[in-house]
mmCIF file of C-alpha atoms in Angstrom:
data_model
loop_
_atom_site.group_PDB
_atom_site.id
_atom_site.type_symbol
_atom_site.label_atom_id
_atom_site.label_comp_id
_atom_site.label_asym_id
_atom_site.label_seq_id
_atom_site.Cartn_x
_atom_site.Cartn_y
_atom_site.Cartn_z
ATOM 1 C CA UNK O 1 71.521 96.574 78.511
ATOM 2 C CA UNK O 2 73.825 93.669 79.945
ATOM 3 C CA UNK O 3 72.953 89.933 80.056
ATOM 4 C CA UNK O 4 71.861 88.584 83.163
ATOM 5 C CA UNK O 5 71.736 85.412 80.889
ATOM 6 C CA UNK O 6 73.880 85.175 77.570
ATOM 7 C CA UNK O 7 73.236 82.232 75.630
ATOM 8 C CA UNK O 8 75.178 82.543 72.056
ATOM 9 C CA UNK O 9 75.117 80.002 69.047
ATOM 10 C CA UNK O 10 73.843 76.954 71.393
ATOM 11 C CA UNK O 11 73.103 73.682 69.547
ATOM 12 C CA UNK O 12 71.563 70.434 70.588
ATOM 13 C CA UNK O 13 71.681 67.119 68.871
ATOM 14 C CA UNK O 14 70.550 64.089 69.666
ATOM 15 C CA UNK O 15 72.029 61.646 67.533
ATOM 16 C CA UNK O 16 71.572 62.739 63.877
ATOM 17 C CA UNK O 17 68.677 65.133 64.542
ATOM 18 C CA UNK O 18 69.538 68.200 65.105
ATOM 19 C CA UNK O 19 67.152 70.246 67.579
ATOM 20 C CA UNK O 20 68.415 73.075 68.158
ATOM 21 C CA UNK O 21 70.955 74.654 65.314
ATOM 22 C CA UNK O 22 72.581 78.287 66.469
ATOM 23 C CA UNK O 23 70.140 79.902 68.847
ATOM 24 C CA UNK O 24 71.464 83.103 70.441
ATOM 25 C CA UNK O 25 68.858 84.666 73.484
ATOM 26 C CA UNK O 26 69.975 87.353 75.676
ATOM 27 C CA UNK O 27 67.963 88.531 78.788
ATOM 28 C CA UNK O 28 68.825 91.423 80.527
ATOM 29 C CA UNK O 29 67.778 92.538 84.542
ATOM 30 C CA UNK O 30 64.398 92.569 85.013
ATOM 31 C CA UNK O 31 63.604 91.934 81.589
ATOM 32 C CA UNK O 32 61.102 89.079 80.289
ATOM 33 C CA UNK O 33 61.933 87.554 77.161
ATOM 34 C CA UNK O 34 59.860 85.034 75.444
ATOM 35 C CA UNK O 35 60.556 82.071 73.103
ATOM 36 C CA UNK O 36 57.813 81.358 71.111
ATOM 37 C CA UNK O 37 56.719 79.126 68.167
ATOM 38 C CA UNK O 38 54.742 76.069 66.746
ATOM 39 C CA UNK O 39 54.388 72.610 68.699
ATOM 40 C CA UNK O 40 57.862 71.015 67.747
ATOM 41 C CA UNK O 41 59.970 74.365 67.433
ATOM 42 C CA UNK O 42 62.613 72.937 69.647
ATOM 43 C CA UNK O 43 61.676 75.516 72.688
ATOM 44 C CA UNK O 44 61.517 72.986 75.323
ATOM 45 C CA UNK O 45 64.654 71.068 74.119
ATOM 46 C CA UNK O 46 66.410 74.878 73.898
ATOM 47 C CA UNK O 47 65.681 75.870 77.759
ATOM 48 C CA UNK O 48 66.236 72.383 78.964
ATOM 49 C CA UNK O 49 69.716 73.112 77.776
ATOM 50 C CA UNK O 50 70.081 76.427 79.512
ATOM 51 C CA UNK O 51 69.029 74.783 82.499
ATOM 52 C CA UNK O 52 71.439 71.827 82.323
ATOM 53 C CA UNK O 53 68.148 69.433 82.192
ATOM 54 C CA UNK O 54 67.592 66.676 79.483
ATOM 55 C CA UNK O 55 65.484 62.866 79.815
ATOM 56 C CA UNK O 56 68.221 61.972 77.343
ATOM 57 C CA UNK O 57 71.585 62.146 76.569
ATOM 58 C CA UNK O 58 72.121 65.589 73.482
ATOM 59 C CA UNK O 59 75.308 66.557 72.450
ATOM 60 C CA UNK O 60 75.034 70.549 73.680
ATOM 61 C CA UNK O 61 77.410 73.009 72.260
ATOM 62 C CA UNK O 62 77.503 76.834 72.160
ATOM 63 C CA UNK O 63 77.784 79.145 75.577
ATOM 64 C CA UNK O 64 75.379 79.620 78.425
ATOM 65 C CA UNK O 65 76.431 82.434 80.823
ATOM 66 C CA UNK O 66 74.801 83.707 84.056
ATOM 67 C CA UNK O 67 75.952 87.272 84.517
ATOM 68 C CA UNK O 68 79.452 86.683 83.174
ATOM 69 C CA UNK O 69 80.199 83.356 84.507
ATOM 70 C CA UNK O 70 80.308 80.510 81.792
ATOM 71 C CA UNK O 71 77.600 77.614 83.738
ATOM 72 C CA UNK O 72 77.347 75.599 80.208
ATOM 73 C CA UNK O 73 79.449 72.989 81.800
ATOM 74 C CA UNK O 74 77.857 72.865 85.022
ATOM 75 C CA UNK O 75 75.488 70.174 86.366
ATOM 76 C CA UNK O 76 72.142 71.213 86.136
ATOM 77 C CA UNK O 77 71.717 71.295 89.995
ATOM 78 C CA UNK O 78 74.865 73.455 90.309
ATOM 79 C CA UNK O 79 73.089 75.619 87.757
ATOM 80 C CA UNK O 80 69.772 76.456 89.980
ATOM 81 C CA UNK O 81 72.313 76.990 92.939
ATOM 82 C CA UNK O 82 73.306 79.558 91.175
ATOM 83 C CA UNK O 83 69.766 80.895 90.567
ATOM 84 C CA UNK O 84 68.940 80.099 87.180
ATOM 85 C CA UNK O 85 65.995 78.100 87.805
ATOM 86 C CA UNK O 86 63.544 75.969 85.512
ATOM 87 C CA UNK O 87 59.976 75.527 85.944
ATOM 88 C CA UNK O 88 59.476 72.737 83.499
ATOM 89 C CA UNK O 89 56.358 72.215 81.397
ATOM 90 C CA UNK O 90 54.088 69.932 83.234
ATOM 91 C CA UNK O 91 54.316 71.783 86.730
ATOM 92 C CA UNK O 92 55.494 68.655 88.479
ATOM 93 C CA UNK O 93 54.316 69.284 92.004
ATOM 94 C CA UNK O 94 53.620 66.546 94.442
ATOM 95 C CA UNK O 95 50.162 65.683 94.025
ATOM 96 C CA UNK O 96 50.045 64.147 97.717
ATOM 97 C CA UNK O 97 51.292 66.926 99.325
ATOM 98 C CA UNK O 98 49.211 69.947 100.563
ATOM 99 C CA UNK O 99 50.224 73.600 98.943
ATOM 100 C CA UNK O 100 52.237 74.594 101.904
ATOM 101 C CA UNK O 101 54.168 70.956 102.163
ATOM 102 C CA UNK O 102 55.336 71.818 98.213
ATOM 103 C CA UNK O 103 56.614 75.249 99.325
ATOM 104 C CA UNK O 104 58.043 74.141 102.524
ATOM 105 C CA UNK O 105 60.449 71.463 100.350
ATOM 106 C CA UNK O 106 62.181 73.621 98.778
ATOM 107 C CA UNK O 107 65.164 75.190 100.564
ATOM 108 C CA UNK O 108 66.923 78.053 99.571
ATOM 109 C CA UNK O 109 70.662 77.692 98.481
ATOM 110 C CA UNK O 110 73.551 79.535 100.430
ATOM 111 C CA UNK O 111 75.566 80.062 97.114
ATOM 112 C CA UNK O 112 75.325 83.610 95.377
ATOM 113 C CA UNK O 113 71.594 83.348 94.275
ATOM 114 C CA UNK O 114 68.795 86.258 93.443
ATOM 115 C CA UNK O 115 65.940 87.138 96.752
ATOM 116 C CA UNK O 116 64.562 84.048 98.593
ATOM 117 C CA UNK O 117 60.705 83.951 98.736
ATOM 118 C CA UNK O 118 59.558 82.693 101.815
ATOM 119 C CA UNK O 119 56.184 81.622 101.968
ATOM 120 C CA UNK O 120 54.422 84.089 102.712
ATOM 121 C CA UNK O 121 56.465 86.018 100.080
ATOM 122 C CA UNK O 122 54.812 83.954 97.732
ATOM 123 C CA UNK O 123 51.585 83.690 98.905
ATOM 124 C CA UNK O 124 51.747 87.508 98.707
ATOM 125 C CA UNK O 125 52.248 87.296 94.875
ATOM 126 C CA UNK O 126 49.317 84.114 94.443
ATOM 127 C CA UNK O 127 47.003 85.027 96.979
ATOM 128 C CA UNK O 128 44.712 82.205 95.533
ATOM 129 C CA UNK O 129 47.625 80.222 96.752
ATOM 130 C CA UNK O 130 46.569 81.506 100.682
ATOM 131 C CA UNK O 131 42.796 80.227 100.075
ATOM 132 C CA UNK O 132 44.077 76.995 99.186
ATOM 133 C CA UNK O 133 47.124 76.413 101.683
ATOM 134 C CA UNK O 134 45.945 73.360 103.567
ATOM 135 C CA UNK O 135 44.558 72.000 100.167
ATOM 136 C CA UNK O 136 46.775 68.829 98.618
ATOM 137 C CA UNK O 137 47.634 69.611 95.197
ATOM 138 C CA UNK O 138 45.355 67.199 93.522
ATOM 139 C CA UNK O 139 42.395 68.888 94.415
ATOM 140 C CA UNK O 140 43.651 72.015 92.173
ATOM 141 C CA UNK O 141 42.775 73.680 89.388
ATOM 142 C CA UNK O 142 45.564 73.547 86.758
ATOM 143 C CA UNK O 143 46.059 77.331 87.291
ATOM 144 C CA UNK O 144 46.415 76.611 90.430
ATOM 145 C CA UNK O 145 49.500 73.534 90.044
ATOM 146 C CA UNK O 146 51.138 76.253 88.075
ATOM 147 C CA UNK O 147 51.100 79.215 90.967
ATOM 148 C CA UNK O 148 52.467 76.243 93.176
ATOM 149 C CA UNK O 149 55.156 75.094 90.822
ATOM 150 C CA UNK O 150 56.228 78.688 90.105
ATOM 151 C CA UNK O 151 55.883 79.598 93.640
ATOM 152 C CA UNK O 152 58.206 76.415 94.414
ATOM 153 C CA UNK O 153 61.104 78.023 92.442
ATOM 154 C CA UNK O 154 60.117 80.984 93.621
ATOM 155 C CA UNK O 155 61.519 79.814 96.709
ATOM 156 C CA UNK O 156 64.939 78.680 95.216
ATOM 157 C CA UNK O 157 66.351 82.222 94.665
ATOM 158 C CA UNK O 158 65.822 82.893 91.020
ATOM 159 C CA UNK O 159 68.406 85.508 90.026
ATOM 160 C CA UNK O 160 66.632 83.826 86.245
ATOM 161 C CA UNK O 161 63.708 82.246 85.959
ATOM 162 C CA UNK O 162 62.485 79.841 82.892
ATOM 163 C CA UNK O 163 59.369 78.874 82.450
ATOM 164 C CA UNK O 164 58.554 76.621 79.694
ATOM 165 C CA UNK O 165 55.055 76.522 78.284
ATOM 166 C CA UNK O 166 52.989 77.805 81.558
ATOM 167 C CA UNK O 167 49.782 78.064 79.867
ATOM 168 C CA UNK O 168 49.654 74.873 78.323
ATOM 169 C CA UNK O 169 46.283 73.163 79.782
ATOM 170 C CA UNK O 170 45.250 75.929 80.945
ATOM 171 C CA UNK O 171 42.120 77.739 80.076
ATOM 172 C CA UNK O 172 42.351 81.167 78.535
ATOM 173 C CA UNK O 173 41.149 83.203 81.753
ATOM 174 C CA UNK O 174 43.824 81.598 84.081
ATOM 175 C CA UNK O 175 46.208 81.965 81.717
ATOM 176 C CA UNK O 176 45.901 85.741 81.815
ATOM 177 C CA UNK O 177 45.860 85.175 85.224
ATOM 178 C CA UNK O 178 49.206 83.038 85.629
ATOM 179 C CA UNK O 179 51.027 85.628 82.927
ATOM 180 C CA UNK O 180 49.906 88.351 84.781
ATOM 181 C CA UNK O 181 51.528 87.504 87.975
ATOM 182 C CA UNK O 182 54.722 86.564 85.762
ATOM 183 C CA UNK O 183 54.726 90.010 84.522
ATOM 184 C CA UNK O 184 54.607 91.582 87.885
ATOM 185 C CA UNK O 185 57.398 89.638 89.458
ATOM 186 C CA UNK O 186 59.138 91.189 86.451
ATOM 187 C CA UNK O 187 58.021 94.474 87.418
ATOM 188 C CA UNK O 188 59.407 93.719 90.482
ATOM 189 C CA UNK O 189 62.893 92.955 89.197
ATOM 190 C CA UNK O 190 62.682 89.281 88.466
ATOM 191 C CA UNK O 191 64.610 88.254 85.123
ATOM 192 C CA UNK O 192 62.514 85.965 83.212
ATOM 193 C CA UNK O 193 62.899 83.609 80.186
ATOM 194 C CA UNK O 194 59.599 82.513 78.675
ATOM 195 C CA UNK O 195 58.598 79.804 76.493
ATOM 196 C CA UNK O 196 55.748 79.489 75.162
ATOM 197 C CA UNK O 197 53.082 78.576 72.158
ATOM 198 C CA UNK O 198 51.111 80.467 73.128
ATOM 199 C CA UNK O 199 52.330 83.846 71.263
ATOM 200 C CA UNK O 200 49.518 85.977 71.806
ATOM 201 C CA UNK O 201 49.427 85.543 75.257
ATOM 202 C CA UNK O 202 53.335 85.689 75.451
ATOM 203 C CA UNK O 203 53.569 89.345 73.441
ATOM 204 C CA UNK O 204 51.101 90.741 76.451
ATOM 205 C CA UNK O 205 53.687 90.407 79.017
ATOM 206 C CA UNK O 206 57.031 89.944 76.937
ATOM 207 C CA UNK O 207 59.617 93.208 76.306
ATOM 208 C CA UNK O 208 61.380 90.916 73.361
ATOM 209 C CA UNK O 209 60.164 87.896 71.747
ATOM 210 C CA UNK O 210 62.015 85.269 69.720
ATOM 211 C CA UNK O 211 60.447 83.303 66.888
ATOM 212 C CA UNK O 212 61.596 79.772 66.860
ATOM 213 C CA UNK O 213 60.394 77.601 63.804
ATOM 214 C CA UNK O 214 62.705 74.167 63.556
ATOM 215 C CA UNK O 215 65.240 74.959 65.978
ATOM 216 C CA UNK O 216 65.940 77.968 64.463
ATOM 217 C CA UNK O 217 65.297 81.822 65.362
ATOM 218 C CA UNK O 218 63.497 83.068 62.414
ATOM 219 C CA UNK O 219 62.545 86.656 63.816
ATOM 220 C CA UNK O 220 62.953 88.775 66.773
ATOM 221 C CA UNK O 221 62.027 92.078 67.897
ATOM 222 C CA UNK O 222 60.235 93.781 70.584
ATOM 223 C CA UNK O 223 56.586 93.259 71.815
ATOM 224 C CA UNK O 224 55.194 95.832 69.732
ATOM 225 C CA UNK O 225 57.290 95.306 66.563
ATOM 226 C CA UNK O 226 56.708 91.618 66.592
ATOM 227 C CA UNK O 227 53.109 92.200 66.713
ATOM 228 C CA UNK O 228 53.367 94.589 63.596
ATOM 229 C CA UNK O 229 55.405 91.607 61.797
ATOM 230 C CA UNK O 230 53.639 89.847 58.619
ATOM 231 C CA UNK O 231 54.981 86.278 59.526
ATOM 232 C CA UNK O 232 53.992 86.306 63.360
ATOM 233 C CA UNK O 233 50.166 88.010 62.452
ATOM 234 C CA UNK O 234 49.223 85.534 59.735
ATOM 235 C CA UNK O 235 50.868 81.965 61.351
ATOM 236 C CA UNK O 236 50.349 82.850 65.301
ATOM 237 C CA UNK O 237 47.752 85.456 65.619
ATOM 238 C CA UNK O 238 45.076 84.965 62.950
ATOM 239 C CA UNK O 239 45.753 87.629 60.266
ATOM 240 C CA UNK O 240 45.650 90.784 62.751
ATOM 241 C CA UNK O 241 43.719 93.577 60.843
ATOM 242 C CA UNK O 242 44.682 97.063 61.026
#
């Protein structure tokens, strides 16, 4: 399969700590790929530089490219123009603003992006969303903030779409619910790369999953074979029995 996104040996330091040390993550067309791994792995801090996107000032090496074209240089608002888009962990939508004024905002680029969602586009995938369209975001239910932030980049053309730690706050019905529609925007065609700590909720909807344990990838395989793996049953998934 070819990259959509090809990131290969990428570090990230800030100052003396290093954060990230090597990571290599491919994700293909309409694939979902998952990052996943303790508190403190270094997943945020590894997506935030694939998305150009940092509160402080790393030292990023390594290559990030977006189907063939080398972006690791690129601002990260250059970046989502070009469709690879980060939904950041904490949902950041505007509290005072109703669900439809947080989907309106957003305005699709004119550069070489993936499908704009219009509103009703994305209404059609969170149809909770439609219930609660004249509703101002701080009335909602976390699951709800999360269908509006992912429904916000939604809107900005994805050709790749991050999402970094979606379930967190979440409680464990709505995030079955929130992975599911991730899965079937996949199923759609949407490229997707996921982070999360939540590992057995991210090897339900995940083709490939990446182990990262100190900023390093420690094991990767598909779904199904990182399920069958010793180190991933006993740490993240309570000793699965036969």
């Amino acid at each position: 399969m070819s990259a959509l996104l090809d990131v290969a040996d990428l570090r990230v330091r800030y100052g003396h700590s290093l954060a990230v040390d090597g990571v290599s993550v491919r994700v293909g067309a309409g694939e979902l790929v998952a990052v996943a791994g303790a508190n403190g792995a270094g997943k945020s801090t590894l997506v935030n530089a694939v998305a150009g996107w940092s509160r402080g000032r790393p030292a990023v090496t390594g290559s990030v490219q977006l189907a063939g074209q080398d972006v690791g240089r690129l601002a990260a608002h250059r970046r989502a123009g070009l469709g690879l888009v980060l939904v950041p962990e904490g949902k950041g939508v505007f509290d005072g603003m109703t669900v439809q004024e947080n989907l309106r905002v957003v305005r699709p680029p004119r550069g070489p992006a993936g499908h704009p969602y219009s509103v009703d586009d994305v209404l059609d995938v969170f149809p909770r969303l439609r219930e609660r369209i004249t509703a101002r975001c701080s009335t909602l239910s976390g699951g709800e903030r999360q269908m509006v932030a992912i429904g916000r980049a939604l809107r900005a053309a994805p050709r790749l779409l991050i999402l970094d730690e979606p379930s967190v706050g979440l409680a464990p019905r709505l995030v079955v619910e929130v992975l599911t529609h991730i899965r079937d925007l996949v199923d759609a065609g949407l490229s997707v790369l996921l982070v999360e700590q939540n590992v057995r909720a991210a090897l339900e909807v995940a083709d490939r999953l990446h182990l990262l344990d100190q900023g390093r990838i420690v094991a990767s395989g598909t779904a199904a074979q990182m399920r069958e793996d010793d180190r991933v049953a006993q740490a993240y998934l309570g000793g699965l029995g036969p």
